[in-house]
């Protein structure tokens, strides 16, 4: 299906980047569909990237299951999917580059030590407060063994303050140094951190437009900061509303999300379209529904 010439944006590349922690559910289909519709409405490409760097959270076979579920819903990537677990050399090269620029440092702190340091500084009061790394290891490890690698968010006394724009919610601004602190790029367990992998891959895959769930919006300033340091182009961002579970939190396995029922893909797509604010569409097949939804999406977002 192609969009009209007025909505084409040459070079548009979008992506859906599921973590294979389980099958797609109603909430994750919303993100998949939104990114697919935006790519189609722009006459662009749509890629799928399996984000399986956090191996302890991955479920064996979930990647293939997700790809089958997407296919049942008519969502086929324009290139073969990629797996982050096979792209370590790219992440290694990016980390090396940041190292050469003097922007990363080894950190010896355990989670508990970070908490204790924050309590001692009088800045951590509650269990659920953000743990802004206090910079303990910036001045060296003092003989302690290195665990993780962190990115400096203050350089030459200048704090990283990032402004970025969301196509739905408008301008955002975050002082990454104060609100997040030096964040981890390579974890103490030897795994690559999501922030580094996502930025390196969006850059390497030429992603021009990130369309994903609103729960990921607060990672964006960190990702834009990294893009700037690595001299990567900044994609446009659109964070779409989340489907909430009965407890009012993002729908997930923990609050009862059931695997997507793809024997009835049209019903699943209709529900996802409804969550995205699309009008009721008259279509009796998956391809017809997707075509009508692309036009409705173009009217709403282009
Ligand atoms: N892998 C992430 C997730 O499934 C999405 C990352 C992204 O879209 O930037 O929540």
GROMACS .gro file of C-alpha atoms and ligand atoms in nm:
model
  312
    1UNK     CA    1   0.000   0.000   0.000
    2UNK     CA    2   0.140   0.341  -0.083
    3UNK     CA    3   0.053   0.683   0.050
    4UNK     CA    4  -0.033   0.971  -0.180
    5UNK     CA    5   0.263   1.164  -0.319
    6UNK     CA    6   0.184   1.465  -0.096
    7UNK     CA    7   0.255   1.260   0.217
    8UNK     CA    8   0.578   1.098   0.101
    9UNK     CA    9   0.889   1.191   0.289
   10UNK     CA   10   1.196   1.073   0.103
   11UNK     CA   11   1.430   0.877   0.320
   12UNK     CA   12   1.181   0.807   0.600
   13UNK     CA   13   1.292   0.502   0.800
   14UNK     CA   14   1.090   0.392   1.102
   15UNK     CA   15   1.119   0.093   1.330
   16UNK     CA   16   0.950  -0.123   1.588
   17UNK     CA   17   1.195  -0.243   1.851
   18UNK     CA   18   1.036  -0.506   2.077
   19UNK     CA   19   1.218  -0.665   2.367
   20UNK     CA   20   1.151  -1.040   2.341
   21UNK     CA   21   1.041  -1.075   2.701
   22UNK     CA   22   0.718  -1.245   2.595
   23UNK     CA   23   0.463  -1.247   2.314
   24UNK     CA   24   0.307  -0.927   2.181
   25UNK     CA   25   0.003  -0.817   2.380
   26UNK     CA   26  -0.263  -0.554   2.311
   27UNK     CA   27  -0.032  -0.277   2.437
   28UNK     CA   28   0.273  -0.369   2.234
   29UNK     CA   29   0.062  -0.407   1.918
   30UNK     CA   30  -0.036  -0.040   1.960
   31UNK     CA   31   0.330   0.066   1.938
   32UNK     CA   32   0.396  -0.170   1.648
   33UNK     CA   33   0.092  -0.048   1.457
   34UNK     CA   34   0.166   0.321   1.521
   35UNK     CA   35   0.522   0.289   1.389
   36UNK     CA   36   0.402   0.088   1.086
   37UNK     CA   37   0.123   0.337   1.005
   38UNK     CA   38   0.355   0.635   1.035
   39UNK     CA   39   0.608   0.472   0.802
   40UNK     CA   40   0.341   0.378   0.548
   41UNK     CA   41   0.170   0.719   0.567
   42UNK     CA   42   0.507   0.880   0.486
   43UNK     CA   43   0.576   0.634   0.205
   44UNK     CA   44   0.879   0.519   0.407
   45UNK     CA   45   1.044   0.200   0.523
   46UNK     CA   46   0.954   0.008   0.837
   47UNK     CA   47   1.212  -0.206   1.017
   48UNK     CA   48   1.191  -0.449   1.309
   49UNK     CA   49   1.474  -0.473   1.558
   50UNK     CA   50   1.470  -0.737   1.828
   51UNK     CA   51   1.608  -0.572   2.142
   52UNK     CA   52   1.749  -0.874   2.318
   53UNK     CA   53   2.049  -0.720   2.494
   54UNK     CA   54   1.899  -0.766   2.840
   55UNK     CA   55   1.935  -1.143   2.815
   56UNK     CA   56   1.810  -1.231   3.165
   57UNK     CA   57   1.472  -1.075   3.075
   58UNK     CA   58   1.445  -1.242   2.734
   59UNK     CA   59   1.225  -1.546   2.684
   60UNK     CA   60   1.345  -1.811   2.445
   61UNK     CA   61   1.137  -1.818   2.127
   62UNK     CA   62   0.958  -1.489   2.201
   63UNK     CA   63   1.141  -1.317   1.914
   64UNK     CA   64   1.009  -1.558   1.651
   65UNK     CA   65   0.666  -1.553   1.810
   66UNK     CA   66   0.653  -1.170   1.791
   67UNK     CA   67   0.752  -1.180   1.424
   68UNK     CA   68   0.476  -1.433   1.354
   69UNK     CA   69   0.221  -1.223   1.544
   70UNK     CA   70   0.320  -0.913   1.346
   71UNK     CA   71   0.289  -1.108   1.022
   72UNK     CA   72  -0.058  -1.230   1.116
   73UNK     CA   73  -0.155  -0.864   1.158
   74UNK     CA   74  -0.014  -0.781   0.815
   75UNK     CA   75   0.286  -0.594   0.958
   76UNK     CA   76   0.584  -0.711   0.754
   77UNK     CA   77   0.922  -0.538   0.788
   78UNK     CA   78   1.079  -0.401   0.470
   79UNK     CA   79   1.417  -0.557   0.554
   80UNK     CA   80   1.510  -0.870   0.748
   81UNK     CA   81   1.486  -0.803   1.123
   82UNK     CA   82   1.807  -0.751   1.323
   83UNK     CA   83   1.891  -0.884   1.668
   84UNK     CA   84   2.080  -0.658   1.908
   85UNK     CA   85   2.254  -0.957   2.064
   86UNK     CA   86   2.451  -0.992   1.737
   87UNK     CA   87   2.557  -0.629   1.719
   88UNK     CA   88   2.797  -0.604   2.012
   89UNK     CA   89   3.088  -0.486   1.797
   90UNK     CA   90   2.891  -0.172   1.704
   91UNK     CA   91   2.824  -0.093   2.069
   92UNK     CA   92   3.187  -0.164   2.156
   93UNK     CA   93   3.305   0.080   1.885
   94UNK     CA   94   3.072   0.353   2.012
   95UNK     CA   95   3.191   0.305   2.368
   96UNK     CA   96   3.552   0.320   2.252
   97UNK     CA   97   3.480   0.646   2.075
   98UNK     CA   98   3.328   0.798   2.388
   99UNK     CA   99   3.626   0.669   2.582
  100UNK     CA  100   3.868   0.839   2.342
  101UNK     CA  101   3.675   1.162   2.393
  102UNK     CA  102   3.716   1.123   2.770
  103UNK     CA  103   3.340   1.106   2.819
  104UNK     CA  104   3.308   0.772   3.001
  105UNK     CA  105   3.457   0.630   3.317
  106UNK     CA  106   3.455   0.302   3.506
  107UNK     CA  107   3.234   0.279   3.811
  108UNK     CA  108   3.281   0.045   4.107
  109UNK     CA  109   2.960   0.125   4.291
  110UNK     CA  110   2.697  -0.133   4.368
  111UNK     CA  111   2.331  -0.031   4.373
  112UNK     CA  112   2.339  -0.034   4.751
  113UNK     CA  113   2.649   0.188   4.763
  114UNK     CA  114   2.478   0.440   4.535
  115UNK     CA  115   2.178   0.443   4.768
  116UNK     CA  116   2.393   0.481   5.077
  117UNK     CA  117   2.584   0.769   4.918
  118UNK     CA  118   2.256   0.943   4.828
  119UNK     CA  119   2.115   0.893   5.179
  120UNK     CA  120   2.439   1.032   5.326
  121UNK     CA  121   2.405   1.334   5.100
  122UNK     CA  122   2.047   1.377   5.224
  123UNK     CA  123   1.902   1.358   4.873
  124UNK     CA  124   1.730   1.017   4.886
  125UNK     CA  125   1.426   0.994   5.105
  126UNK     CA  126   1.188   0.740   4.955
  127UNK     CA  127   1.215   0.392   4.803
  128UNK     CA  128   1.065   0.500   4.471
  129UNK     CA  129   1.269   0.816   4.421
  130UNK     CA  130   1.495   0.843   4.117
  131UNK     CA  131   1.850   0.743   4.207
  132UNK     CA  132   2.061   1.016   4.050
  133UNK     CA  133   2.417   0.885   4.050
  134UNK     CA  134   2.617   1.113   4.281
  135UNK     CA  135   2.937   1.088   4.075
  136UNK     CA  136   3.133   0.887   4.332
  137UNK     CA  137   3.371   0.727   4.078
  138UNK     CA  138   3.426   1.031   3.858
  139UNK     CA  139   3.750   1.102   4.041
  140UNK     CA  140   3.874   0.742   4.011
  141UNK     CA  141   3.815   0.399   4.156
  142UNK     CA  142   4.064   0.428   4.441
  143UNK     CA  143   4.157   0.063   4.413
  144UNK     CA  144   3.800  -0.070   4.390
  145UNK     CA  145   3.724  -0.308   4.100
  146UNK     CA  146   3.548  -0.159   3.798
  147UNK     CA  147   3.194  -0.286   3.745
  148UNK     CA  148   3.000  -0.067   3.502
  149UNK     CA  149   3.092   0.210   3.258
  150UNK     CA  150   2.915   0.543   3.296
  151UNK     CA  151   2.874   0.844   3.070
  152UNK     CA  152   2.966   1.186   3.207
  153UNK     CA  153   2.670   1.422   3.207
  154UNK     CA  154   2.873   1.719   3.332
  155UNK     CA  155   3.166   1.825   3.119
  156UNK     CA  156   3.399   2.110   3.210
  157UNK     CA  157   3.140   2.216   3.467
  158UNK     CA  158   2.864   2.231   3.205
  159UNK     CA  159   2.558   2.016   3.272
  160UNK     CA  160   2.396   1.827   2.986
  161UNK     CA  161   2.063   1.999   2.930
  162UNK     CA  162   1.870   1.850   2.642
  163UNK     CA  163   1.572   1.996   2.458
  164UNK     CA  164   1.379   1.778   2.218
  165UNK     CA  165   1.040   1.783   2.052
  166UNK     CA  166   0.765   1.526   2.049
  167UNK     CA  167   0.516   1.533   1.760
  168UNK     CA  168   0.228   1.475   2.002
  169UNK     CA  169   0.323   1.634   2.331
  170UNK     CA  170   0.544   1.918   2.203
  171UNK     CA  171   0.869   2.053   2.346
  172UNK     CA  172   1.051   1.877   2.631
  173UNK     CA  173   1.360   1.979   2.823
  174UNK     CA  174   1.561   1.778   3.073
  175UNK     CA  175   1.869   1.857   3.275
  176UNK     CA  176   2.016   1.508   3.236
  177UNK     CA  177   2.297   1.579   3.482
  178UNK     CA  178   2.057   1.671   3.764
  179UNK     CA  179   1.759   1.452   3.685
  180UNK     CA  180   1.938   1.133   3.579
  181UNK     CA  181   2.309   1.175   3.650
  182UNK     CA  182   2.595   0.991   3.481
  183UNK     CA  183   2.417   0.690   3.336
  184UNK     CA  184   2.538   0.339   3.264
  185UNK     CA  185   2.634   0.237   2.909
  186UNK     CA  186   2.793  -0.097   2.990
  187UNK     CA  187   2.645  -0.281   3.282
  188UNK     CA  188   2.815  -0.447   3.577
  189UNK     CA  189   2.689  -0.785   3.449
  190UNK     CA  190   2.874  -0.730   3.121
  191UNK     CA  191   2.561  -0.650   2.919
  192UNK     CA  192   2.510  -0.344   2.701
  193UNK     CA  193   2.271  -0.086   2.840
  194UNK     CA  194   1.952  -0.015   2.647
  195UNK     CA  195   2.042   0.355   2.608
  196UNK     CA  196   2.364   0.284   2.419
  197UNK     CA  197   2.230  -0.001   2.206
  198UNK     CA  198   1.920   0.190   2.097
  199UNK     CA  199   2.113   0.503   1.999
  200UNK     CA  200   2.384   0.313   1.811
  201UNK     CA  201   2.126   0.105   1.625
  202UNK     CA  202   1.894   0.395   1.540
  203UNK     CA  203   2.203   0.567   1.396
  204UNK     CA  204   2.339   0.261   1.212
  205UNK     CA  205   1.997   0.177   1.065
  206UNK     CA  206   1.937   0.535   0.951
  207UNK     CA  207   1.618   0.568   1.157
  208UNK     CA  208   1.460   0.906   1.085
  209UNK     CA  209   1.147   0.862   1.295
  210UNK     CA  210   1.100   0.692   1.629
  211UNK     CA  211   0.737   0.611   1.706
  212UNK     CA  212   0.697   0.422   2.034
  213UNK     CA  213   0.501   0.405   2.360
  214UNK     CA  214   0.481   0.704   2.591
  215UNK     CA  215   0.651   0.506   2.870
  216UNK     CA  216   0.978   0.547   2.680
  217UNK     CA  217   0.954   0.926   2.649
  218UNK     CA  218   1.165   0.992   2.956
  219UNK     CA  219   1.460   0.806   2.799
  220UNK     CA  220   1.463   1.043   2.504
  221UNK     CA  221   1.677   1.321   2.652
  222UNK     CA  222   1.947   1.065   2.740
  223UNK     CA  223   1.931   0.923   2.389
  224UNK     CA  224   1.949   1.266   2.224
  225UNK     CA  225   2.247   1.352   2.446
  226UNK     CA  226   2.424   1.037   2.330
  227UNK     CA  227   2.335   1.105   1.965
  228UNK     CA  228   2.495   1.447   1.993
  229UNK     CA  229   2.813   1.309   2.150
  230UNK     CA  230   2.838   1.036   1.886
  231UNK     CA  231   2.755   1.287   1.609
  232UNK     CA  232   2.453   1.084   1.498
  233UNK     CA  233   2.148   1.241   1.335
  234UNK     CA  234   1.857   1.306   1.571
  235UNK     CA  235   1.538   1.127   1.468
  236UNK     CA  236   1.195   1.286   1.505
  237UNK     CA  237   0.999   1.143   1.799
  238UNK     CA  238   0.637   1.051   1.848
  239UNK     CA  239   0.534   0.883   2.172
  240UNK     CA  240   0.189   0.729   2.151
  241UNK     CA  241  -0.052   0.676   2.442
  242UNK     CA  242  -0.021   0.358   2.641
  243UNK     CA  243  -0.280   0.091   2.692
  244UNK     CA  244  -0.330   0.067   3.067
  245UNK     CA  245  -0.392  -0.244   3.272
  246UNK     CA  246  -0.656  -0.276   3.545
  247UNK     CA  247  -0.413  -0.128   3.796
  248UNK     CA  248  -0.376   0.192   3.591
  249UNK     CA  249  -0.019   0.108   3.491
  250UNK     CA  250   0.112   0.030   3.144
  251UNK     CA  251  -0.034  -0.300   3.026
  252UNK     CA  252   0.225  -0.571   3.083
  253UNK     CA  253   0.252  -0.936   3.169
  254UNK     CA  254   0.266  -0.834   3.536
  255UNK     CA  255  -0.078  -0.675   3.533
  256UNK     CA  256  -0.254  -0.934   3.328
  257UNK     CA  257  -0.180  -0.862   2.962
  258UNK     CA  258  -0.265  -1.172   2.768
  259UNK     CA  259  -0.072  -1.274   2.458
  260UNK     CA  260  -0.223  -1.115   2.151
  261UNK     CA  261  -0.494  -1.333   1.999
  262UNK     CA  262  -0.391  -1.344   1.634
  263UNK     CA  263  -0.652  -1.593   1.519
  264UNK     CA  264  -0.865  -1.277   1.499
  265UNK     CA  265  -0.611  -1.024   1.371
  266UNK     CA  266  -0.874  -0.779   1.252
  267UNK     CA  267  -1.021  -0.751   1.600
  268UNK     CA  268  -0.674  -0.697   1.747
  269UNK     CA  269  -0.598  -0.426   1.490
  270UNK     CA  270  -0.932  -0.254   1.550
  271UNK     CA  271  -0.862  -0.241   1.924
  272UNK     CA  272  -0.510  -0.104   1.862
  273UNK     CA  273  -0.650   0.154   1.617
  274UNK     CA  274  -0.905   0.259   1.878
  275UNK     CA  275  -0.627   0.306   2.135
  276UNK     CA  276  -0.450   0.530   1.883
  277UNK     CA  277  -0.762   0.744   1.839
  278UNK     CA  278  -0.837   0.626   1.485
  279UNK     CA  279  -1.203   0.643   1.382
  280UNK     CA  280  -1.409   0.329   1.324
  281UNK     CA  281  -1.294   0.195   0.987
  282UNK     CA  282  -1.506  -0.004   0.750
  283UNK     CA  283  -1.297  -0.293   0.629
  284UNK     CA  284  -1.346  -0.666   0.637
  285UNK     CA  285  -0.990  -0.785   0.570
  286UNK     CA  286  -0.656  -0.706   0.732
  287UNK     CA  287  -0.506  -0.542   0.419
  288UNK     CA  288  -0.818  -0.328   0.369
  289UNK     CA  289  -0.818  -0.223   0.733
  290UNK     CA  290  -0.448  -0.134   0.718
  291UNK     CA  291  -0.502   0.071   0.404
  292UNK     CA  292  -0.793   0.264   0.559
  293UNK     CA  293  -0.595   0.309   0.882
  294UNK     CA  294  -0.297   0.449   0.691
  295UNK     CA  295  -0.516   0.716   0.535
  296UNK     CA  296  -0.675   0.797   0.872
  297UNK     CA  297  -0.329   0.816   1.029
  298UNK     CA  298  -0.204   1.047   0.754
  299UNK     CA  299  -0.499   1.279   0.815
  300UNK     CA  300  -0.432   1.289   1.187
  301UNK     CA  301  -0.053   1.314   1.192
  302UNK     CA  302   0.084   1.450   0.865
  303LIG     N1  303   1.284  -0.241   2.341
  303LIG     C1  304   1.204  -0.137   2.400
  303LIG     C2  305   1.078  -0.197   2.457
  303LIG     O1  306   1.034  -0.302   2.412
  303LIG     C3  307   1.164  -0.031   2.302
  303LIG     C4  308   1.275   0.059   2.269
  303LIG     C5  309   1.243   0.173   2.178
  303LIG     O2  310   1.143   0.170   2.105
  303LIG     O3  311   1.319   0.267   2.179
  303LIG     O4  312   1.020  -0.139   2.548
   0.00000   0.00000   0.00000
